[in-house]
């Protein structure tokens, strides 16, 4: 079928559906929901059999849903309606949740249901649930709904039959069921530090993460808080007693705040005073309150520590001596890696390379393996006296390169990047710095930089990518700027293995396979081959030469006359709505432009 994806932005869910539908042989095009007239134009140009709307912030115009069947993906079970579905579910600690695919009509979220899927809830942020459970359930439900719709069409039915005639909660089809939940207001998210338990504080923070955050006060200043994690009794014992709400210590970029029955680490904050005159954006909490945080005690933790003790970088070892696997995870918020985070990761890599292990398993973060340099921290630098976004970009990419270099030159053991979540831009190339790259079937890679204002990119991609895809394959991938599923990535040789599992089972599978690799009878031979290949490559062209060439182009991106990267980063960090759909996504417009040119 011809399927038009209509979306507010080409987000992770939309990307996943895009690759799944293309993988099934459908002809897919994308239109960003900019205005009713643009949507009407897209339908006229593409003539889709079906419009699928995975992520919308506005209603589909009646002129469109009357002309063509439009399926809406609602992140809630049948009967649930409203714009804050997942927020409410997380806030209310629902044990089970779901996704419904319903047909657009003149009532909000109340059209006929074509399919739905459910999942058990996990103690996690809204964003994390959205990127994992919701996305997986949405794929299941969408594929089922599309199959049902397609079957009806091919069977010649006058009107294909949905699963349920309505989604309005009371089953009478009049759309007045009681499933409507309004936009979750800040008043319902408010934290009462003098009363709320740690569990309540966390539920509030998680229901508002990634957006809009919980409105609060810190150090007497209005701000929004994000990214909450429980503090352990051990962490709390290390700081003096203080009333609930007090900010007690810092760790990495996070701040420790007392609750009535414990404490929480607040990872991210939005403080307008740290963002100059422009609109505020989130950044590591310790950076958002830099002066105040500098006064707080630093509560560091060892890499190898208790599983409950929160921290971004963690290391543990498994397996017997001589067949040991070191597992290094770096769970950076949103997969973004600031200069500071890269330097800490580099120090961790330098520490773990001194350990006697045979395989190093790089687990990245749970939600994202990595998304490259930290665009918000770079934006923040623009608002600091004596600093600039260009300077911070430059420091950040150097620090990323140092991490990649450490991995590429780790030649006394095998390294494996296990992608538990998606990887984008420099983060995707960081994975390629390992000897092997494994992922599960839900992972999406965006191994290209151009979407960020035509950034050239570094992380030794000019060395790492052609050795996997050849020069032409590498150039094509960088040019097309599209998401790639793990399945397709394995097929093309971009990654080595795609496990047919969900995210949770993948971590166990990856660890089991890493242990088998460490115990393999030919391990020594493989390591020797790897060292020899590295030496040969180095003799042919030193890594320093790749880095120098890439960075000369990046220097131009950061400091040159063309401001595209700075403009794109500003738009990205401030979440400015798109004014038009990029041509590589809107293939219907590309085709129309082509025929106009030929005429
Ligand atoms: N720096 C800072 N924040 C980043 C980031 C980065 N490199 N990459 C992603 N994020 C943040 C987003 O702003 C968003 O924040 P939110 O919590 O306020 O919503 C969150 O991560 C999720 O990103 P989103 O774009 O919604 O996720 P996605 O899965 O839909 O898309 C990407 C993933 C990688 C395609 C997209 O995030 C992206 O293009 N990131 C920028 C990559 C990049 O250009 N890096 C710099 C060059 S190396």
Coordinates of C-alpha atoms and ligand atoms in Angstrom, one line a residue:
X1 CA 0.0 0.0 0.0
X2 CA 0.9 3.6 -0.2
X3 CA 1.2 4.8 3.4
X4 CA 1.7 8.5 4.4
X5 CA 3.2 9.0 7.8
X6 CA 1.8 12.2 9.2
X7 CA 3.6 13.4 12.3
X8 CA 4.6 16.4 14.3
X9 CA 8.2 15.3 14.1
X10 CA 10.1 12.3 12.7
X11 CA 10.5 10.9 16.2
X12 CA 11.7 7.5 17.3
X13 CA 8.3 5.9 17.0
X14 CA 7.7 7.3 13.6
X15 CA 11.2 6.2 12.5
X16 CA 10.5 2.7 13.7
X17 CA 7.2 2.5 11.9
X18 CA 8.9 3.9 8.8
X19 CA 11.5 1.1 8.7
X20 CA 9.0 -1.6 9.6
X21 CA 6.5 -0.6 6.9
X22 CA 9.2 -0.2 4.3
X23 CA 10.5 -3.6 5.4
X24 CA 7.1 -5.1 4.6
X25 CA 7.2 -3.7 1.1
X26 CA 4.8 -0.7 1.5
X27 CA 5.6 2.5 -0.2
X28 CA 6.1 5.0 2.6
X29 CA 6.4 8.8 2.6
X30 CA 6.5 11.3 5.4
X31 CA 4.8 14.7 5.9
X32 CA 5.4 16.8 9.0
X33 CA 2.2 18.2 10.3
X34 CA 2.9 21.9 9.7
X35 CA -0.5 23.1 8.6
X36 CA -3.9 21.8 7.3
X37 CA -3.1 23.0 3.8
X38 CA 0.3 21.2 3.8
X39 CA -1.4 18.0 4.9
X40 CA -4.0 18.3 2.2
X41 CA -1.3 18.9 -0.4
X42 CA 0.7 15.9 0.8
X43 CA -2.4 13.7 0.3
X44 CA -3.1 15.1 -3.1
X45 CA 0.5 14.5 -4.2
X46 CA 1.1 11.1 -2.7
X47 CA -2.5 9.7 -3.1
X48 CA -2.0 7.3 -0.1
X49 CA -4.3 4.3 0.6
X50 CA -3.8 5.1 4.2
X51 CA -2.5 7.9 6.4
X52 CA -0.9 6.8 9.6
X53 CA -0.3 9.3 12.4
X54 CA 2.0 8.0 15.1
X55 CA 2.7 11.3 16.8
X56 CA 0.5 14.4 16.3
X57 CA -0.1 17.5 18.3
X58 CA -3.0 18.7 16.3
X59 CA -6.1 17.1 14.9
X60 CA -6.1 15.8 11.3
X61 CA -8.3 18.2 9.2
X62 CA -11.7 16.8 8.2
X63 CA -10.9 17.4 4.6
X64 CA -8.2 14.7 4.9
X65 CA -9.8 12.1 7.1
X66 CA -13.0 12.3 5.0
X67 CA -11.0 11.7 1.9
X68 CA -8.7 8.9 3.0
X69 CA -8.7 6.5 6.0
X70 CA -6.5 8.0 8.7
X71 CA -5.2 5.8 11.6
X72 CA -4.1 7.5 14.8
X73 CA -1.7 5.8 17.2
X74 CA -2.9 6.6 20.7
X75 CA -0.5 5.7 23.6
X76 CA -3.3 4.3 25.8
X77 CA -5.6 1.3 25.8
X78 CA -9.0 1.3 24.0
X79 CA -11.3 3.8 25.8
X80 CA -8.5 6.0 27.0
X81 CA -8.6 9.4 25.4
X82 CA -6.8 12.7 25.7
X83 CA -3.4 14.4 25.1
X84 CA -1.6 13.2 28.3
X85 CA -2.3 9.5 28.2
X86 CA 1.1 8.2 29.2
X87 CA 1.7 11.0 31.7
X88 CA -1.4 10.0 33.7
X89 CA -0.6 6.3 33.5
X90 CA 2.9 6.9 34.9
X91 CA 1.7 9.4 37.6
X92 CA -1.0 6.9 38.7
X93 CA 1.5 4.0 38.7
X94 CA -0.8 1.9 36.4
X95 CA 0.4 -1.7 36.3
X96 CA -0.6 -2.3 32.7
X97 CA -0.9 0.1 29.8
X98 CA -1.4 -0.1 26.0
X99 CA -1.5 1.4 22.6
X100 CA -4.6 1.8 20.4
X101 CA -4.8 2.3 16.7
X102 CA -8.0 4.1 15.9
X103 CA -9.5 5.8 12.9
X104 CA -9.7 9.6 12.9
X105 CA -13.2 11.0 12.9
X106 CA -14.8 14.2 14.2
X107 CA -14.3 13.2 17.8
X108 CA -11.0 13.2 19.6
X109 CA -9.5 9.7 20.1
X110 CA -12.9 8.2 19.8
X111 CA -13.0 6.6 16.3
X112 CA -13.3 2.9 15.4
X113 CA -10.5 0.8 16.9
X114 CA -8.5 -1.2 14.3
X115 CA -6.1 -2.8 16.7
X116 CA -4.6 -2.5 20.2
X117 CA -1.7 -4.0 22.2
X118 CA -0.9 -4.0 25.8
X119 CA 2.2 -4.2 28.0
X120 CA 3.2 -4.3 31.7
X121 CA 4.4 -1.0 33.0
X122 CA 8.0 -0.6 34.2
X123 CA 9.3 1.8 36.8
X124 CA 10.7 4.3 34.4
X125 CA 10.2 7.7 32.9
X126 CA 7.5 8.4 30.4
X127 CA 10.1 9.0 27.7
X128 CA 11.8 5.7 28.4
X129 CA 8.5 3.8 28.3
X130 CA 7.6 5.6 25.1
X131 CA 10.8 4.6 23.4
X132 CA 10.6 1.0 24.4
X133 CA 7.3 -0.6 25.5
X134 CA 5.0 2.0 23.7
X135 CA 7.0 1.8 20.5
X136 CA 7.0 -2.0 20.5
X137 CA 3.2 -2.2 21.2
X138 CA 2.6 0.5 18.5
X139 CA 4.5 -1.5 15.9
X140 CA 2.5 -4.7 16.8
X141 CA -0.9 -2.8 16.7
X142 CA -0.1 -0.8 13.6
X143 CA 1.0 -3.9 11.6
X144 CA -2.2 -5.7 12.7
X145 CA -4.4 -2.7 11.9
X146 CA -2.8 -2.3 8.5
X147 CA -3.1 -6.0 7.7
X148 CA -6.8 -5.9 8.7
X149 CA -7.4 -2.8 6.6
X150 CA -5.5 -4.2 3.6
X151 CA -7.4 -7.5 3.9
X152 CA -10.7 -5.6 3.7
X153 CA -9.6 -3.7 0.7
X154 CA -8.3 -6.7 -1.3
X155 CA -11.4 -8.7 -0.3
X156 CA -13.4 -5.9 -2.0
X157 CA -15.4 -5.0 1.1
X158 CA -17.3 -1.8 0.7
X159 CA -15.8 -0.7 4.0
X160 CA -13.1 -2.6 5.8
X161 CA -14.2 -3.8 9.3
X162 CA -12.4 -2.4 12.3
X163 CA -11.9 -4.4 15.5
X164 CA -14.2 -2.3 17.7
X165 CA -16.7 0.3 16.4
X166 CA -15.5 2.9 18.8
X167 CA -13.0 3.7 21.5
X168 CA -15.0 5.9 23.7
X169 CA -15.0 3.7 26.8
X170 CA -18.7 3.0 27.1
X171 CA -19.0 1.1 23.9
X172 CA -22.1 2.8 22.4
X173 CA -20.1 4.5 19.7
X174 CA -21.3 8.1 20.5
X175 CA -17.9 9.2 21.6
X176 CA -19.1 10.4 25.0
X177 CA -17.5 7.6 27.1
X178 CA -15.7 8.5 30.3
X179 CA -12.2 7.7 29.0
X180 CA -11.4 11.4 28.4
X181 CA -8.4 12.7 30.5
X182 CA -7.4 16.3 30.0
X183 CA -3.9 17.7 29.6
X184 CA -2.1 16.8 32.8
X185 CA -1.6 20.2 34.5
X186 CA 1.5 21.3 36.5
X187 CA -0.8 21.5 39.5
X188 CA -1.2 17.7 39.4
X189 CA 2.5 17.2 39.0
X190 CA 3.5 19.5 41.9
X191 CA 5.9 18.1 44.5
X192 CA 5.2 18.8 48.1
X193 CA 8.7 18.3 49.5
X194 CA 7.5 18.5 53.1
X195 CA 5.0 15.6 52.6
X196 CA 5.7 13.6 49.5
X197 CA 7.5 10.3 49.8
X198 CA 10.4 9.4 47.5
X199 CA 8.0 7.1 45.5
X200 CA 5.6 10.0 45.0
X201 CA 8.4 12.4 44.0
X202 CA 9.7 9.9 41.5
X203 CA 6.3 9.2 40.0
X204 CA 5.9 13.0 39.5
X205 CA 9.3 13.4 37.9
X206 CA 8.9 10.3 35.7
X207 CA 5.5 11.3 34.5
X208 CA 6.9 14.6 33.2
X209 CA 10.1 13.3 31.6
X210 CA 11.4 14.1 28.9
X211 CA 8.7 16.9 28.7
X212 CA 7.4 19.1 30.2
X213 CA 9.3 18.5 33.5
X214 CA 8.0 19.3 37.0
X215 CA 7.7 22.9 37.9
X216 CA 9.5 23.5 41.2
X217 CA 12.0 25.7 43.0
X218 CA 15.6 25.0 43.7
X219 CA 18.0 27.3 45.6
X220 CA 15.0 29.7 45.7
X221 CA 14.7 29.9 42.0
X222 CA 11.8 28.9 39.7
X223 CA 12.8 25.9 37.5
X224 CA 11.7 22.6 36.0
X225 CA 13.1 19.3 37.2
X226 CA 13.7 16.1 35.2
X227 CA 15.4 12.7 35.4
X228 CA 14.8 11.5 39.0
X229 CA 16.5 8.5 40.5
X230 CA 16.2 7.1 44.1
X231 CA 19.1 7.7 46.4
X232 CA 20.4 4.9 48.6
X233 CA 20.7 5.0 52.4
X234 CA 24.5 4.8 51.8
X235 CA 24.4 8.1 49.8
X236 CA 22.2 9.8 52.4
X237 CA 24.4 8.6 55.2
X238 CA 27.3 10.5 53.6
X239 CA 25.6 13.9 53.9
X240 CA 24.4 15.8 57.0
X241 CA 20.8 15.6 58.1
X242 CA 18.7 18.4 56.5
X243 CA 14.9 19.2 56.0
X244 CA 13.1 17.6 53.1
X245 CA 13.7 19.6 49.9
X246 CA 17.2 20.5 50.8
X247 CA 19.9 20.0 48.1
X248 CA 22.7 18.1 49.7
X249 CA 25.3 17.0 47.3
X250 CA 26.3 16.5 43.7
X251 CA 27.4 13.5 41.6
X252 CA 28.4 13.8 38.0
X253 CA 25.8 16.3 36.7
X254 CA 23.1 15.5 39.2
X255 CA 22.0 16.9 42.5
X256 CA 20.9 15.0 45.6
X257 CA 17.7 16.3 47.2
X258 CA 16.3 15.1 50.5
X259 CA 12.7 13.8 50.7
X260 CA 10.7 12.9 53.8
X261 CA 11.7 9.3 53.7
X262 CA 15.0 9.3 51.7
X263 CA 16.3 11.3 48.8
X264 CA 16.4 11.6 45.0
X265 CA 19.0 12.4 42.5
X266 CA 17.8 15.1 40.1
X267 CA 19.7 14.6 36.8
X268 CA 18.4 17.5 34.7
X269 CA 16.9 20.9 35.3
X270 CA 15.7 23.9 33.3
X271 CA 16.7 27.1 34.9
X272 CA 15.9 30.2 32.8
X273 CA 18.8 32.1 34.5
X274 CA 21.3 29.6 32.9
X275 CA 19.8 30.2 29.4
X276 CA 20.5 33.9 28.7
X277 CA 17.7 36.0 27.2
X278 CA 16.2 33.2 25.1
X279 CA 13.8 30.4 25.9
X280 CA 14.9 28.0 28.7
X281 CA 16.1 24.5 27.9
X282 CA 17.2 21.6 30.1
X283 CA 20.7 20.7 30.9
X284 CA 22.5 18.7 33.7
X285 CA 21.1 20.0 37.0
X286 CA 24.6 20.9 38.3
X287 CA 25.2 23.0 35.2
X288 CA 21.8 24.7 35.4
X289 CA 22.7 25.8 39.0
X290 CA 26.5 26.0 38.5
X291 CA 27.4 28.5 41.2
X292 CA 25.2 26.9 43.8
X293 CA 26.3 23.4 43.0
X294 CA 30.0 24.3 43.2
X295 CA 29.4 24.8 47.0
X296 CA 28.0 21.2 47.5
X297 CA 30.0 18.2 48.5
X298 CA 31.0 15.8 45.6
X299 CA 29.6 12.3 46.3
X300 CA 31.6 10.1 43.9
X301 CA 31.1 6.4 43.4
X302 CA 33.3 3.6 42.2
X303 CA 32.7 2.1 38.7
X304 CA 32.0 -1.3 40.2
X305 CA 29.3 -0.8 42.8
X306 CA 26.0 -1.9 44.1
X307 CA 23.3 -2.1 41.5
X308 CA 21.1 0.3 43.5
X309 CA 23.6 3.1 43.7
X310 CA 22.8 5.5 40.9
X311 CA 25.5 6.9 38.6
X312 CA 25.9 7.2 34.9
X313 CA 28.9 4.9 34.3
X314 CA 29.0 1.4 35.7
X315 CA 31.3 -1.6 35.4
X316 CA 31.1 -5.2 36.4
X317 CA 32.9 -8.4 35.4
X318 CA 31.5 -11.8 34.7
X319 CA 33.0 -15.3 33.9
X320 CA 36.0 -17.2 35.1
X321 CA 39.6 -16.0 35.0
X322 CA 41.0 -16.4 31.4
X323 CA 37.5 -16.1 29.9
X324 CA 36.3 -12.9 31.6
X325 CA 33.9 -10.3 30.3
X326 CA 34.0 -6.7 31.4
X327 CA 30.6 -4.9 31.0
X328 CA 30.7 -1.2 30.8
X329 CA 27.5 0.8 30.7
X330 CA 27.3 4.5 30.2
X331 CA 23.7 5.6 30.7
X332 CA 23.9 9.2 29.8
X333 CA 20.5 11.0 29.8
X334 CA 19.1 11.0 26.2
X335 CA 22.3 9.4 25.0
X336 CA 23.9 12.9 24.8
X337 CA 27.6 12.9 25.7
X338 CA 29.0 16.2 27.0
X339 CA 32.8 17.0 27.2
X340 CA 32.7 16.1 30.9
X341 CA 30.8 12.8 30.3
X342 CA 33.2 11.8 27.5
X343 CA 36.2 12.5 29.8
X344 CA 34.7 10.4 32.5
X345 CA 34.0 7.6 30.1
X346 CA 37.6 7.9 28.8
X347 CA 38.9 7.6 32.3
X348 CA 36.6 4.6 32.9
X349 CA 38.0 2.9 29.7
X350 CA 41.5 3.6 30.8
X351 CA 40.7 2.0 34.2
X352 CA 39.0 -1.1 32.7
X353 CA 41.7 -1.7 30.2
X354 CA 44.0 -2.5 33.1
X355 CA 41.7 -5.3 34.1
X356 CA 42.5 -8.8 33.0
X357 CA 39.4 -9.5 30.8
X358 CA 39.2 -11.1 27.4
X359 CA 36.1 -9.3 26.1
X360 CA 34.9 -5.7 26.8
X361 CA 31.1 -5.4 26.4
X362 CA 30.0 -1.8 25.9
X363 CA 26.4 -1.5 26.9
X364 CA 25.9 2.2 26.3
X365 CA 22.7 3.5 27.9
X366 CA 19.4 1.6 28.4
X367 CA 17.3 4.0 26.2
X368 CA 20.0 5.1 23.8
X369 CA 23.4 3.6 23.1
X370 CA 24.6 7.1 22.4
X371 CA 23.5 10.2 20.4
X372 CA 26.9 11.9 20.1
X373 CA 27.9 15.3 21.3
X374 CA 25.7 17.0 23.9
X375 CA 23.9 19.7 21.9
X376 CA 22.2 21.2 25.0
X377 CA 25.5 21.6 26.9
X378 CA 26.9 23.2 23.8
X379 CA 24.0 25.6 23.6
X380 CA 24.5 26.4 27.3
X381 CA 28.1 27.4 26.6
X382 CA 26.8 30.2 24.4
X383 CA 25.3 31.8 27.5
X384 CA 28.4 31.7 29.6
X385 CA 30.8 34.6 29.7
X386 CA 34.2 33.8 28.1
X387 CA 32.8 30.7 26.4
X388 CA 31.0 30.0 23.1
X389 CA 29.0 27.3 21.5
X390 CA 31.7 26.9 18.9
X391 CA 34.4 26.4 21.6
X392 CA 32.3 23.9 23.5
X393 CA 31.5 22.0 20.2
X394 CA 35.2 21.8 19.6
X395 CA 36.0 20.5 23.1
X396 CA 33.1 18.1 22.9
X397 CA 34.1 16.5 19.6
X398 CA 37.7 16.2 20.7
X399 CA 36.6 14.4 23.8
X400 CA 34.3 12.1 21.8
X401 CA 37.2 11.3 19.5
X402 CA 39.4 10.5 22.5
X403 CA 36.8 7.9 23.6
X404 CA 36.6 6.4 20.1
X405 CA 40.4 6.3 19.9
X406 CA 40.7 4.5 23.2
X407 CA 38.3 1.8 21.9
X408 CA 39.9 1.4 18.5
X409 CA 43.3 1.0 20.0
X410 CA 42.2 -1.5 22.7
X411 CA 43.9 -4.3 20.8
X412 CA 44.7 -6.8 23.6
X413 CA 41.1 -8.1 23.8
X414 CA 37.9 -8.2 21.8
X415 CA 35.4 -5.4 22.1
X416 CA 31.7 -5.6 21.5
X417 CA 29.1 -2.7 21.4
X418 CA 25.7 -4.1 22.5
X419 CA 23.0 -1.6 21.5
X420 CA 20.2 -1.8 24.0
X421 CA 18.7 1.3 22.6
X422 CA 18.9 3.5 19.5
X423 CA 22.1 5.2 18.4
X424 CA 22.4 8.4 16.4
X425 CA 25.0 10.5 14.7
X426 CA 28.4 10.3 16.5
X427 CA 26.9 7.8 18.9
X428 CA 26.3 5.3 16.1
X429 CA 29.9 5.7 14.9
X430 CA 31.2 5.3 18.5
X431 CA 29.6 1.8 18.4
X432 CA 31.4 1.0 15.2
X433 CA 34.7 1.7 17.1
X434 CA 34.2 -1.8 18.7
X435 CA 35.2 -5.0 16.9
X436 CA 31.6 -6.2 16.8
X437 CA 28.3 -4.4 17.0
X438 CA 25.2 -6.3 18.2
X439 CA 21.7 -5.0 18.5
X440 CA 18.1 -6.3 19.0
X441 CA 15.4 -6.1 16.4
X442 CA 13.8 -3.0 18.0
X443 CA 16.9 -0.8 17.6
X444 CA 17.1 2.0 15.1
X445 CA 20.4 3.5 13.9
X446 CA 20.9 7.0 12.4
X447 CA 24.4 6.7 11.2
X448 CA 24.8 10.1 9.6
X449 CA 25.4 13.7 10.7
X450 CA 24.0 15.9 7.9
X451 CA 20.6 16.4 9.6
X452 CA 22.4 18.6 12.2
X453 CA 23.1 21.5 9.8
X454 CA 25.2 19.6 7.4
X455 CA 27.7 18.6 10.1
X456 CA 30.6 16.7 8.6
X457 CA 31.1 14.5 11.7
X458 CA 34.2 12.9 13.3
X459 CA 34.6 9.9 15.7
X460 CA 36.9 8.4 13.0
X461 CA 33.9 7.6 10.8
X462 CA 36.0 8.0 7.7
X463 CA 38.0 5.0 8.9
X464 CA 35.3 3.0 10.6
X465 CA 32.4 3.2 8.0
X466 CA 34.2 2.3 4.8
X467 CA 35.8 -0.7 6.4
X468 CA 32.3 -2.1 6.9
X469 CA 30.5 -0.9 3.9
X470 CA 33.1 0.1 1.3
X471 CA 33.6 3.6 0.1
X472 CA 30.4 3.8 -2.0
X473 CA 28.3 2.2 0.7
X474 CA 29.6 4.6 3.3
X475 CA 29.0 7.6 1.1
X476 CA 25.4 6.5 0.3
X477 CA 24.5 5.9 3.9
X478 CA 25.8 9.3 4.9
X479 CA 24.0 11.0 2.1
X480 CA 20.6 9.3 2.4
X481 CA 20.2 10.5 6.1
X482 CA 17.5 7.9 6.9
X483 CA 17.0 5.7 9.9
X484 CA 18.2 2.1 9.5
X485 CA 16.7 -0.8 11.4
X486 CA 19.0 -3.2 13.1
X487 CA 17.7 -6.0 10.8
X488 CA 18.7 -3.9 7.7
X489 CA 21.9 -2.9 9.3
X490 CA 22.9 -6.5 9.8
X491 CA 22.0 -7.3 6.2
X492 CA 24.2 -4.5 4.9
X493 CA 27.1 -5.3 7.2
X494 CA 26.8 -2.1 9.1
X495 CA 26.5 -4.2 12.3
X496 CA 27.4 -7.8 12.9
X497 CA 24.4 -9.3 14.7
X498 CA 20.8 -8.6 15.2
X499 CA 19.2 -10.6 17.9
X500 CA 15.5 -11.5 17.5
X501 CA 14.6 -10.5 21.0
X502 CA 13.1 -7.6 22.9
X503 CA 15.3 -5.1 24.7
X504 CA 15.1 -6.9 28.1
X505 CA 16.1 -10.3 26.9
X506 CA 18.8 -8.8 24.7
X507 CA 21.0 -7.7 27.5
X508 CA 21.0 -11.3 28.9
X509 CA 21.6 -12.7 25.4
X510 CA 24.4 -10.3 24.7
X511 CA 26.1 -11.1 28.0
X512 CA 25.8 -14.9 27.3
X513 CA 27.3 -14.5 23.9
X514 CA 30.1 -12.3 25.2
X515 CA 30.9 -14.9 27.7
X516 CA 31.0 -17.5 25.0
X517 CA 33.3 -15.3 22.9
X518 CA 35.6 -14.8 25.9
X519 CA 35.8 -18.6 26.3
X520 CA 36.2 -19.4 22.6
X521 CA 39.1 -21.7 21.7
X522 CA 40.4 -19.4 19.0
X523 CA 40.2 -16.2 21.0
X524 CA 43.9 -15.7 21.2
X525 CA 44.1 -16.1 17.4
X526 CA 41.3 -13.6 16.9
X527 CA 42.9 -11.0 19.1
X528 CA 46.2 -11.5 17.3
X529 CA 44.4 -11.1 13.9
X530 CA 42.8 -7.9 15.2
X531 CA 46.1 -6.5 16.4
X532 CA 47.7 -7.3 13.0
X533 CA 44.8 -5.7 11.1
X534 CA 45.1 -2.5 13.3
X535 CA 48.9 -2.3 12.7
X536 CA 48.5 -2.8 9.0
X537 CA 45.8 -0.1 8.9
X538 CA 47.9 2.3 10.9
X539 CA 50.9 1.8 8.5
X540 CA 48.6 2.5 5.6
X541 CA 47.1 5.6 7.1
X542 CA 47.5 6.6 10.7
X543 CA 44.4 7.2 12.8
X544 CA 45.7 10.7 13.5
X545 CA 45.4 11.5 9.8
X546 CA 41.7 10.5 9.7
X547 CA 41.1 12.6 12.8
X548 CA 42.9 15.6 11.5
X549 CA 41.0 15.5 8.2
X550 CA 37.6 15.1 9.9
X551 CA 38.3 17.8 12.5
X552 CA 39.4 20.3 9.8
X553 CA 35.9 19.9 8.3
X554 CA 34.3 20.1 11.8
X555 CA 36.3 23.2 12.6
X556 CA 34.7 24.8 9.5
X557 CA 31.3 23.7 10.7
X558 CA 31.9 25.3 14.1
X559 CA 33.9 28.4 13.3
X560 CA 33.3 29.0 9.5
X561 CA 31.1 31.4 7.6
X562 CA 28.2 29.0 7.2
X563 CA 26.1 29.1 10.4
X564 CA 23.9 26.0 9.4
X565 CA 25.1 23.8 12.3
X566 CA 24.6 26.6 14.9
X567 CA 21.1 27.3 13.5
X568 CA 20.1 23.6 13.4
X569 CA 21.4 23.1 16.9
X570 CA 19.5 26.1 18.2
X571 CA 16.3 24.7 16.5
X572 CA 16.9 21.2 17.9
X573 CA 17.6 22.3 21.5
X574 CA 14.7 24.8 21.6
X575 CA 12.4 22.3 19.9
X576 CA 11.3 24.8 17.3
X577 CA 8.6 23.3 15.1
X578 CA 9.5 22.4 11.6
X579 CA 8.5 24.8 8.9
X580 CA 8.6 22.2 6.1
X581 CA 9.4 18.5 5.6
X582 CA 12.9 17.7 4.5
X583 CA 12.9 16.3 1.0
X584 CA 14.6 13.1 1.8
X585 CA 11.5 12.2 3.9
X586 CA 8.8 13.7 1.8
X587 CA 9.4 11.5 -1.3
X588 CA 6.0 12.6 -2.7
X589 CA 7.3 16.2 -2.9
X590 CA 10.7 15.1 -4.3
X591 CA 8.8 13.2 -7.1
X592 CA 6.6 16.2 -7.7
X593 CA 9.6 18.5 -7.9
X594 CA 11.3 16.1 -10.3
X595 CA 8.3 16.0 -12.7
X596 CA 7.9 19.8 -12.5
X597 CA 11.6 20.1 -13.5
X598 CA 11.3 17.7 -16.4
X599 CA 8.2 19.6 -17.6
Ligands
LIG1 N1 22.3 16.3 22.5 C1 21.4 16.7 23.4 N2 20.1 16.2 23.5 C2 19.8 15.2 22.6 C3 20.8 14.7 21.6 C4 22.1 15.3 21.6 N3 23.0 14.9 20.8 N4 20.2 13.7 20.9 C5 18.9 13.6 21.4 N5 18.7 14.5 22.4 C6 17.5 14.6 23.2 C7 16.4 15.4 22.5 O1 16.5 16.7 22.6 C8 15.2 14.8 23.2 O2 15.1 15.6 24.4 P1 13.8 15.6 25.4 O3 14.1 14.7 26.5 O4 13.8 17.0 25.8 O5 12.6 15.3 24.5 C9 15.6 13.4 23.6 O6 17.0 13.4 23.5 C10 15.1 12.4 22.7 O7 15.4 12.8 21.4 P2 14.4 12.7 20.2 O8 14.9 13.5 19.0 O9 13.0 12.9 20.6 O10 14.6 11.1 20.0 P3 14.4 10.3 18.7 O11 14.6 8.9 19.1 O12 13.1 10.7 18.2 O13 15.5 10.8 17.7 C11 17.8 11.2 17.0 C12 16.8 10.4 17.9 C13 19.2 10.7 17.4 C14 17.6 11.0 15.5 C15 17.7 12.7 17.3 O14 17.5 12.9 18.7 C16 18.8 13.5 16.8 O15 18.9 13.9 15.7 N6 19.7 13.9 17.8 C17 20.9 14.7 17.5 C18 22.0 13.8 17.0 C19 23.2 14.7 16.6 O16 23.1 15.4 15.7 N7 24.2 14.7 17.5 C20 25.3 15.6 17.3 C21 26.3 15.2 16.2 S1 27.3 13.9 16.8

